[in-house]
Structures are given as C-alpha cells and as structure tokens.
Amino acid sequence: MIANGSISNQTNVFIEDEITRIIFVYVSPCVIFIGTVANILSILVLSKKTMRRSTTMFYLLILSSADLLVLYTGLLRYWIIMAFDIDIRLHSDFICKLHAFLVYFSLDFASWILVAVTMDRCISVMRPLKARLCCTTNVSKVIVVILFVTMVFINSHLFFTVEIISRNRSKPTCQEADATFVFVSKIWPWIDFAVFCFVPFGIMIVANSLIIHRVSASVKTLKNMTVDNDLGRSFGSVYTRRTSFRSSHISGEDSDQISTITETCENQNGFSNDTVNKTVNNNSTRLQTSTNVTVMLLSVNFVFFFCTTPIAIYFIGQHYWETRDVHPHRIAVQNLAYGIVNILQYLNNSVHFFLYCITGKRFRNEFFKLFARKRRSAVFQ
C-alpha cells in the first residue's frame, strides 16, 4: 500500500501494477533528465546580467534552483525504489526525517517563490511608482530569505513526527510515528494542501486577475491614443493643404495668422505628431513587454495548479478510503493513481523552461543569444 510515499509489493500482479512500474522505472528518469537539463538552461539564461536586473527574472532563477532540489529529493527516490528496490530513507532514522523534511520543504518553497514573482509582477503593473521602492533586487532577496525560513519552520515538525517503523511484522517504512499518527495522517495533509497548493494558487488567481484587468485597460487606452493620433494627423494634413493653397494668395499678417492656425491643428494639446507617435510607440513597446511577462507567468501558474492539485487531493483522501484489509486489485488501482498524480506533480518542476521559451519573448531571445555567442567563440577558436 502507498503510505507517505511508500509503494507496497504484492504477490498478485495486475495491469495497473505494470503501468505503475513503467511510470516509476521508465518515465521518472526521463522527467528527471529533462527537468535537470531544462532547469540548468534556465539558470544559465536567468543568470545573465541583462536578466538579473529584473526582479521577476531573479525570482525565476531561484525557482529553477528549487525545482532541481524537488526533482532530486523527491522523484529520484521513487525511481531508486522501483528500479533497484532500495529506499534511501531506510538508511537511518535521521535520513528518514531529513529526507521527508527536504521533500516537503522544497515543494512548498518552490510554490511560494511562484507566489512571490506573481505578486512582484502585480505590484509592478498596478503601482509602478511604488514598485520602484518595494520591487527591487535587495527587497526580493529579503523576501526569498523570509520564505526560506518560513517553510523550514512549517515543515520542521517532520523531524519529530516521522520515523522508521515496522508495524505488524511488515517491512520497515519511513512514516508517521504512533504518537503523532492522527496529526500526520489526518491533520497535516490539510495543512500541507493549504500551504502547498490552495493558498498559493488563491493568491495567484487574485493577483493575475488584477494584472489582466490592468493590462486590458492599458491596451484599450493605447488603441484610443493611436486612433486619436491618426485622426489628428489626417485632419492636420488636410487642413495644411487647404491653408497652404489659400496662403499663396495672401500676404502679410493674414498669411501669418493662417500659418498659426495650421500649426495649431497639427499640434494637438501642445504636442507635435512626431512627439505623439513616439509616445504611443514607447507605450506600445512597454505594454507588449509587460504583456509577454504576464502571459508567461499565467502559463506557469496554470500548469502549477493543474499539476499539483491532484496529488494534494490524493493525500487528503488517502487515509479516508484506505482500510486494513482491501482487495489486491484495489491496492493496485490506488498505486496507479498515486503514480499518475506523483509524476504529474514533478512534471510541474520540469517544464518551466519550455513555458519561458514559448511565452517569454525576452527569455527566448536571451537563450538564442547565449548559444549564438558560444557558436561564434567556437568558430573563432
């Protein structure tokens, strides 16, 4: 049976058992390999000077590092168990406690870094002037430290509530201690669900809704500015042609007056068409950049919720549908269910690089520049 991340061995073999074995033995190392390469590439790109100036990119750099920790503390263990029948948690009681802590800590820390980057983006969009004070690299570093310490505190109970136990002469497993069984099996899953998934995603939903609303309003305003500028330029051109024809037959003060009227029509609200065009173009560029980053974060947030919610729900319901004596086929089905939600969870920590490349124009450009520079260096050498 699956209990706190352990997978049971059964005499009867069902098709569900074979699928579970395929997931952990063959799919897991692929996810680890892809996630390792992808996160290392993300770190290389996000570490560039041009990227480090942005607090958003700084948070994503930390997130890539946290994703690597998640893959190598969590998914790697399952692969070793299924492929070699070795559980590193059983090496000693301390390793049991430490590894359980690292798994929960890394997952929670990665989730809240995603919250931090979303809130950082929300403040930058909603309060750009205030963002100059609170959305700086130094402030971001402080926030990362606070999140680190907070996640350590929340998950530190695992050093006292988890240990190596052998119940009913069964194979030893790293699981909840007898004295803390109720807390770890029935209360902690709800706390973990709130910290790991529900609260972070709730904050992300609100923040992203505000961002989308503000960006949509900015797009509408920019379109109105463009239309007004085009109408003003067209009107000014027609009026200029008419007054130019008339001024050729008029001299002296009347000609100067007509020139003044023409200039007034061409310069709406005291700005020339060139100035308005430049302003509209600058705003358009900034808005496009903001929109690209917003789309990138929205995609990351959506994948996070899609990949993490199933396993959070699974752990909440696990001890409610489990019984001491169940049919072997039901055990096989539950093992398969756990295999699916588990690999889905770790998939979230492996695909961020691809989301950045697909939805983030700036990240994509910097990635291509990174390899273009290396290619040029190789040619000259």
Coordinates of C-alpha atoms in Angstrom, one line a residue:
M1 CA 0.0 0.0 0.0
I2 CA 1.1 3.6 -0.6
A3 CA 1.6 5.4 2.7
N4 CA 3.6 8.6 2.9
G5 CA 5.3 7.9 -0.3
S6 CA 6.0 4.2 0.0
I7 CA 4.7 1.6 -2.5
S8 CA 3.7 -1.8 -1.5
N9 CA 4.8 -5.1 -3.0
Q10 CA 2.1 -7.6 -3.9
T11 CA 2.0 -11.3 -4.8
N12 CA -0.7 -10.8 -7.5
V13 CA 0.3 -8.7 -10.5
F14 CA -2.4 -6.7 -12.3
I15 CA -2.2 -4.5 -15.3
E16 CA -2.3 -1.4 -13.0
D17 CA 0.9 -2.7 -11.3
E18 CA 2.7 -2.9 -14.6
I19 CA 1.6 0.6 -15.6
T20 CA 2.8 1.9 -12.2
R21 CA 6.1 0.2 -12.7
I22 CA 6.5 1.7 -16.1
I23 CA 5.8 5.2 -14.7
F24 CA 8.3 5.0 -12.0
V25 CA 11.0 2.9 -13.7
Y26 CA 11.0 4.4 -17.2
V27 CA 9.1 7.7 -17.1
S28 CA 10.7 9.0 -13.9
P29 CA 14.3 9.1 -15.1
C30 CA 13.1 10.8 -18.3
V31 CA 11.4 13.5 -16.3
I32 CA 14.5 13.9 -14.1
F33 CA 16.8 14.2 -17.1
I34 CA 14.6 16.6 -19.0
G35 CA 14.0 18.7 -15.8
T36 CA 17.7 18.8 -15.0
V37 CA 18.7 20.0 -18.4
A38 CA 15.8 22.4 -18.7
N39 CA 16.4 24.0 -15.2
I40 CA 20.2 24.3 -15.8
L41 CA 19.5 26.1 -19.1
S42 CA 17.0 28.3 -17.2
I43 CA 19.7 29.1 -14.6
L44 CA 22.2 29.9 -17.4
V45 CA 19.9 32.3 -19.1
L46 CA 18.5 33.9 -16.0
S47 CA 22.0 34.5 -14.6
K48 CA 22.9 36.8 -17.4
K49 CA 23.5 40.5 -16.5
T50 CA 20.7 41.6 -18.7
M51 CA 18.3 39.3 -17.0
R52 CA 19.4 39.8 -13.4
R53 CA 18.3 43.5 -13.5
S54 CA 14.7 42.3 -13.4
T55 CA 13.2 41.2 -10.0
T56 CA 10.9 38.8 -12.0
M57 CA 13.9 37.1 -13.5
F58 CA 15.6 36.9 -10.1
Y59 CA 12.6 35.0 -8.7
L60 CA 12.5 32.7 -11.6
L61 CA 16.2 32.0 -11.1
I62 CA 15.5 30.9 -7.5
L63 CA 12.5 28.9 -8.8
S64 CA 14.7 26.9 -11.2
S65 CA 17.1 26.1 -8.4
A66 CA 14.2 25.0 -6.2
D67 CA 12.8 22.8 -9.0
L68 CA 16.1 21.0 -9.2
L69 CA 16.0 20.3 -5.4
V70 CA 12.4 19.0 -5.8
L71 CA 13.4 16.6 -8.5
Y72 CA 16.4 15.2 -6.8
T73 CA 14.9 14.8 -3.3
G74 CA 11.5 13.5 -4.4
L75 CA 11.3 11.8 -7.8
L76 CA 14.8 10.4 -7.7
R77 CA 13.9 8.4 -4.6
Y78 CA 10.9 6.8 -6.2
W79 CA 13.0 5.7 -9.2
I80 CA 15.6 4.1 -7.0
I81 CA 12.9 2.3 -5.1
M82 CA 11.2 0.9 -8.1
A83 CA 14.4 0.2 -10.2
F84 CA 16.7 -1.1 -7.5
D85 CA 14.4 -1.9 -4.5
I86 CA 16.4 0.5 -2.3
D87 CA 14.8 3.2 -0.2
I88 CA 17.3 5.8 0.9
R89 CA 15.0 6.8 3.8
L90 CA 15.6 3.4 5.5
H91 CA 19.4 4.1 5.8
S92 CA 18.9 5.6 9.2
D93 CA 16.2 7.3 11.3
F94 CA 17.9 10.7 10.8
I95 CA 17.9 10.2 7.0
C96 CA 14.3 9.3 7.2
K97 CA 13.4 12.5 8.9
L98 CA 15.8 14.7 6.9
H99 CA 14.6 13.4 3.5
A100 CA 10.9 13.8 4.4
F101 CA 11.6 17.3 5.5
L102 CA 13.6 18.2 2.3
V103 CA 10.8 16.9 0.1
Y104 CA 8.0 18.9 1.8
F105 CA 10.3 22.0 2.2
S106 CA 11.4 22.1 -1.4
L107 CA 7.9 21.7 -2.8
D108 CA 6.5 24.4 -0.5
F109 CA 9.4 26.7 -1.2
A110 CA 9.0 26.4 -5.0
S111 CA 5.3 27.1 -4.7
W112 CA 5.8 30.3 -2.6
I113 CA 8.6 31.6 -4.9
L114 CA 6.0 31.4 -7.6
V115 CA 3.6 33.4 -5.4
A116 CA 6.4 36.0 -4.8
V117 CA 7.1 36.5 -8.5
T118 CA 3.4 36.8 -9.2
M119 CA 2.9 39.4 -6.5
D120 CA 6.0 41.3 -7.7
R121 CA 4.6 41.5 -11.2
C122 CA 1.2 42.6 -9.8
I123 CA 2.7 45.5 -7.9
S124 CA 4.8 46.5 -10.9
V125 CA 1.7 46.6 -13.1
M126 CA -0.8 48.1 -10.6
R127 CA 1.5 50.5 -8.7
P128 CA 4.5 51.2 -11.0
L129 CA 5.7 54.2 -8.9
K130 CA 5.5 52.2 -5.6
A131 CA 7.3 49.3 -7.4
R132 CA 10.4 51.4 -7.7
L133 CA 10.7 51.2 -3.9
C134 CA 9.5 47.7 -3.0
C135 CA 10.2 45.7 -6.2
T136 CA 14.0 45.9 -6.1
T137 CA 16.6 43.2 -6.1
N138 CA 17.5 43.8 -2.4
V139 CA 13.9 43.5 -1.3
S140 CA 13.5 40.4 -3.4
K141 CA 16.4 38.8 -1.6
V142 CA 14.9 39.6 1.7
I143 CA 11.6 38.0 0.7
V144 CA 13.4 34.9 -0.5
V145 CA 15.1 34.6 2.9
I146 CA 11.8 35.1 4.7
L147 CA 10.1 32.4 2.6
F148 CA 13.0 30.0 3.2
V149 CA 12.9 30.4 6.9
T150 CA 9.1 30.2 7.0
M151 CA 9.0 27.0 5.0
V152 CA 11.7 25.5 7.3
F153 CA 9.6 26.3 10.3
I154 CA 6.3 24.9 8.9
N155 CA 7.9 21.6 7.9
S156 CA 10.3 21.2 10.9
H157 CA 7.8 19.0 12.7
L158 CA 8.8 16.2 10.4
F159 CA 12.0 15.8 12.4
F160 CA 9.8 14.8 15.3
T161 CA 6.7 13.2 13.7
V162 CA 8.3 10.8 11.2
E163 CA 10.5 7.8 11.9
I164 CA 11.3 4.3 10.7
I165 CA 8.6 1.9 11.8
S166 CA 7.7 -1.7 11.3
R167 CA 4.1 -2.5 12.0
N168 CA 2.6 -6.0 12.2
R169 CA 5.9 -7.6 11.3
S170 CA 5.8 -5.8 7.9
K171 CA 8.7 -4.3 6.0
P172 CA 10.1 -1.2 7.8
T173 CA 9.0 2.1 6.3
C174 CA 9.6 5.7 7.0
Q175 CA 6.2 7.0 8.1
E176 CA 4.3 8.8 10.9
A177 CA 5.1 7.8 14.4
D178 CA 2.5 6.1 16.5
A179 CA 2.3 9.1 18.9
T180 CA 1.6 11.5 16.0
F181 CA -0.4 9.3 13.7
V182 CA -3.6 11.4 13.9
F183 CA -1.8 14.6 13.2
V184 CA 0.4 13.4 10.3
S185 CA -2.3 11.3 8.6
K186 CA -5.4 13.4 9.1
I187 CA -4.5 17.0 10.0
W188 CA -1.2 17.6 8.3
P189 CA -2.5 16.7 4.8
W190 CA -5.0 19.6 5.1
I191 CA -2.2 22.0 6.3
D192 CA 0.1 20.8 3.5
F193 CA -2.7 21.2 0.9
A194 CA -3.3 24.8 2.1
V195 CA 0.4 25.7 2.2
F196 CA 1.5 23.9 -0.9
C197 CA -1.4 24.4 -3.3
F198 CA -4.7 26.1 -2.1
V199 CA -3.4 29.4 -0.6
P200 CA -0.6 30.0 -3.2
F201 CA -3.0 29.4 -6.1
G202 CA -5.6 31.6 -4.5
I203 CA -3.2 34.4 -4.2
M204 CA -2.0 33.8 -7.8
I205 CA -5.6 33.9 -9.1
V206 CA -6.3 37.3 -7.4
A207 CA -3.0 38.8 -8.5
N208 CA -3.3 37.6 -12.1
S209 CA -6.9 38.8 -12.3
L210 CA -5.7 42.3 -11.3
I211 CA -2.8 42.1 -13.8
I212 CA -5.1 41.0 -16.6
H213 CA -7.6 43.8 -15.8
R214 CA -4.9 46.5 -15.8
V215 CA -3.2 45.2 -18.9
S216 CA -6.5 45.0 -20.8
A217 CA -7.3 48.6 -19.7
S218 CA -3.9 49.7 -20.9
V219 CA -4.4 48.0 -24.3
K220 CA -7.7 49.8 -24.7
T221 CA -6.2 53.2 -23.8
L222 CA -3.3 52.7 -26.1
K223 CA -5.7 51.8 -29.0
N224 CA -7.6 55.0 -28.3
M225 CA -4.4 57.1 -28.3
T226 CA -3.4 55.6 -31.6
V227 CA -6.8 56.2 -33.2
D228 CA -6.9 59.8 -31.9
N229 CA -3.4 60.4 -33.1
D230 CA -4.2 59.1 -36.6
L231 CA -7.4 61.2 -36.8
G232 CA -5.5 64.3 -35.7
R233 CA -2.7 63.7 -38.2
S234 CA -5.2 63.2 -41.0
F235 CA -7.1 66.3 -40.1
G236 CA -4.0 68.3 -39.8
S237 CA -2.7 67.2 -43.2
V238 CA -6.0 68.2 -45.0
Y239 CA -6.1 71.5 -43.2
T240 CA -2.5 72.2 -44.1
R241 CA -3.1 71.5 -47.8
R242 CA -6.1 73.9 -47.8
T243 CA -4.4 76.7 -45.9
S244 CA -1.3 76.3 -48.0
F245 CA -3.3 76.9 -51.2
R246 CA -5.0 79.9 -49.6
S247 CA -1.9 81.4 -48.2
S248 CA -0.3 81.6 -51.6
H249 CA -2.7 84.3 -52.5
I250 CA -2.4 86.1 -49.1
S251 CA 0.5 88.0 -47.7
G252 CA 1.4 89.9 -44.6
E253 CA -0.4 89.4 -41.3
D254 CA -3.2 87.3 -42.8
S255 CA -0.7 84.8 -44.0
D256 CA 1.0 84.6 -40.6
Q257 CA -2.4 84.1 -38.9
I258 CA -3.3 81.2 -41.3
S259 CA 0.1 79.6 -40.6
T260 CA -0.6 79.8 -36.9
I261 CA -4.0 78.1 -37.3
T262 CA -2.4 75.4 -39.3
E263 CA 0.3 74.8 -36.7
T264 CA -2.3 74.6 -34.0
C265 CA -4.3 71.9 -35.9
E266 CA -1.1 69.9 -36.4
N267 CA -0.1 70.2 -32.7
Q268 CA -2.9 68.8 -30.6
N269 CA -2.7 69.6 -26.9
G270 CA 0.7 71.2 -27.5
F271 CA 2.4 68.1 -28.9
S272 CA 3.6 67.5 -32.4
N273 CA 2.5 64.4 -34.3
D274 CA 6.1 63.1 -34.1
T275 CA 6.0 63.5 -30.3
V276 CA 2.7 61.8 -30.0
N277 CA 3.9 59.0 -32.3
K278 CA 7.0 58.5 -30.3
T279 CA 5.0 58.4 -27.0
V280 CA 2.5 55.9 -28.4
N281 CA 5.3 53.7 -29.8
N282 CA 7.1 53.8 -26.4
N283 CA 3.9 52.9 -24.5
S284 CA 3.2 50.1 -27.0
T285 CA 6.7 48.6 -26.5
R286 CA 6.4 48.7 -22.7
L287 CA 2.9 47.3 -22.8
Q288 CA 4.0 44.5 -25.1
T289 CA 6.9 43.6 -22.8
S290 CA 4.5 43.7 -19.8
T291 CA 2.0 41.5 -21.6
N292 CA 4.7 39.0 -22.6
V293 CA 5.8 38.6 -19.0
T294 CA 2.2 38.4 -17.8
V295 CA 1.4 35.6 -20.3
M296 CA 4.5 33.8 -19.2
L297 CA 3.5 33.9 -15.5
L298 CA -0.1 33.0 -16.3
S299 CA 1.1 29.8 -18.1
V300 CA 3.4 28.9 -15.2
N301 CA 0.5 29.5 -12.7
F302 CA -1.9 27.4 -14.7
V303 CA 0.5 24.5 -15.0
F304 CA 1.2 24.7 -11.3
F305 CA -2.4 24.3 -10.4
F306 CA -3.1 21.6 -13.0
C307 CA -0.1 19.5 -11.8
T308 CA -0.2 20.0 -8.1
T309 CA -3.9 19.9 -7.2
P310 CA -4.4 16.1 -7.9
I311 CA -1.7 14.9 -5.5
A312 CA -2.9 17.3 -2.8
I313 CA -6.4 15.9 -3.1
Y314 CA -5.0 12.4 -3.1
F315 CA -3.1 12.8 0.2
I316 CA -6.2 14.3 1.8
G317 CA -8.4 11.4 0.8
Q318 CA -5.8 8.7 1.2
H319 CA -6.5 7.8 4.8
Y320 CA -10.2 8.0 4.3
W321 CA -10.5 5.4 1.6
E322 CA -7.8 3.1 3.0
T323 CA -8.7 0.1 5.1
R324 CA -6.6 -2.5 6.8
D325 CA -7.8 -5.4 4.6
V326 CA -8.5 -4.5 1.0
H327 CA -8.7 -6.4 -2.2
P328 CA -5.3 -6.7 -4.0
H329 CA -6.8 -5.2 -7.2
R330 CA -7.9 -2.1 -5.2
I331 CA -4.4 -1.7 -3.9
A332 CA -3.1 -1.9 -7.5
V333 CA -5.5 0.8 -8.6
Q334 CA -4.5 3.1 -5.8
N335 CA -0.8 2.5 -6.6
L336 CA -1.5 3.5 -10.2
A337 CA -3.5 6.6 -9.1
Y338 CA -0.6 7.6 -6.9
G339 CA 1.9 7.0 -9.7
I340 CA -0.1 9.3 -12.0
V341 CA -0.6 12.2 -9.6
N342 CA 3.0 11.9 -8.4
I343 CA 4.6 12.1 -11.8
L344 CA 2.2 14.9 -12.7
Q345 CA 3.5 16.8 -9.6
Y346 CA 7.1 16.5 -10.6
L347 CA 6.3 17.4 -14.2
N348 CA 5.5 20.8 -12.9
N349 CA 9.1 21.2 -11.8
S350 CA 10.5 20.1 -15.2
V351 CA 8.6 22.2 -17.8
H352 CA 9.1 25.8 -16.7
F353 CA 12.0 26.3 -19.2
F354 CA 9.7 25.3 -22.1
L355 CA 7.0 27.7 -20.8
Y356 CA 9.5 30.5 -20.6
C357 CA 10.7 29.8 -24.2
I358 CA 7.2 29.5 -25.6
T359 CA 5.5 32.5 -23.9
G360 CA 8.5 34.7 -23.0
K361 CA 10.0 36.6 -25.9
R362 CA 12.8 38.2 -23.8
F363 CA 13.8 34.9 -22.3
R364 CA 13.7 33.2 -25.7
N365 CA 15.9 35.9 -27.3
E366 CA 18.4 35.7 -24.5
F367 CA 18.5 31.9 -24.8
F368 CA 19.3 32.1 -28.5
K369 CA 21.9 34.8 -27.9
L370 CA 23.6 32.6 -25.3
F371 CA 24.2 29.8 -27.8
A372 CA 24.9 32.1 -30.7
R373 CA 27.8 33.7 -28.7
K374 CA 29.1 30.2 -27.8
R375 CA 28.9 29.2 -31.5
R376 CA 30.8 32.3 -32.6
S377 CA 33.5 31.6 -29.9
A378 CA 33.9 28.1 -31.2
V379 CA 34.3 29.3 -34.8
F380 CA 37.0 31.8 -33.9
Q381 CA 38.9 29.3 -31.8

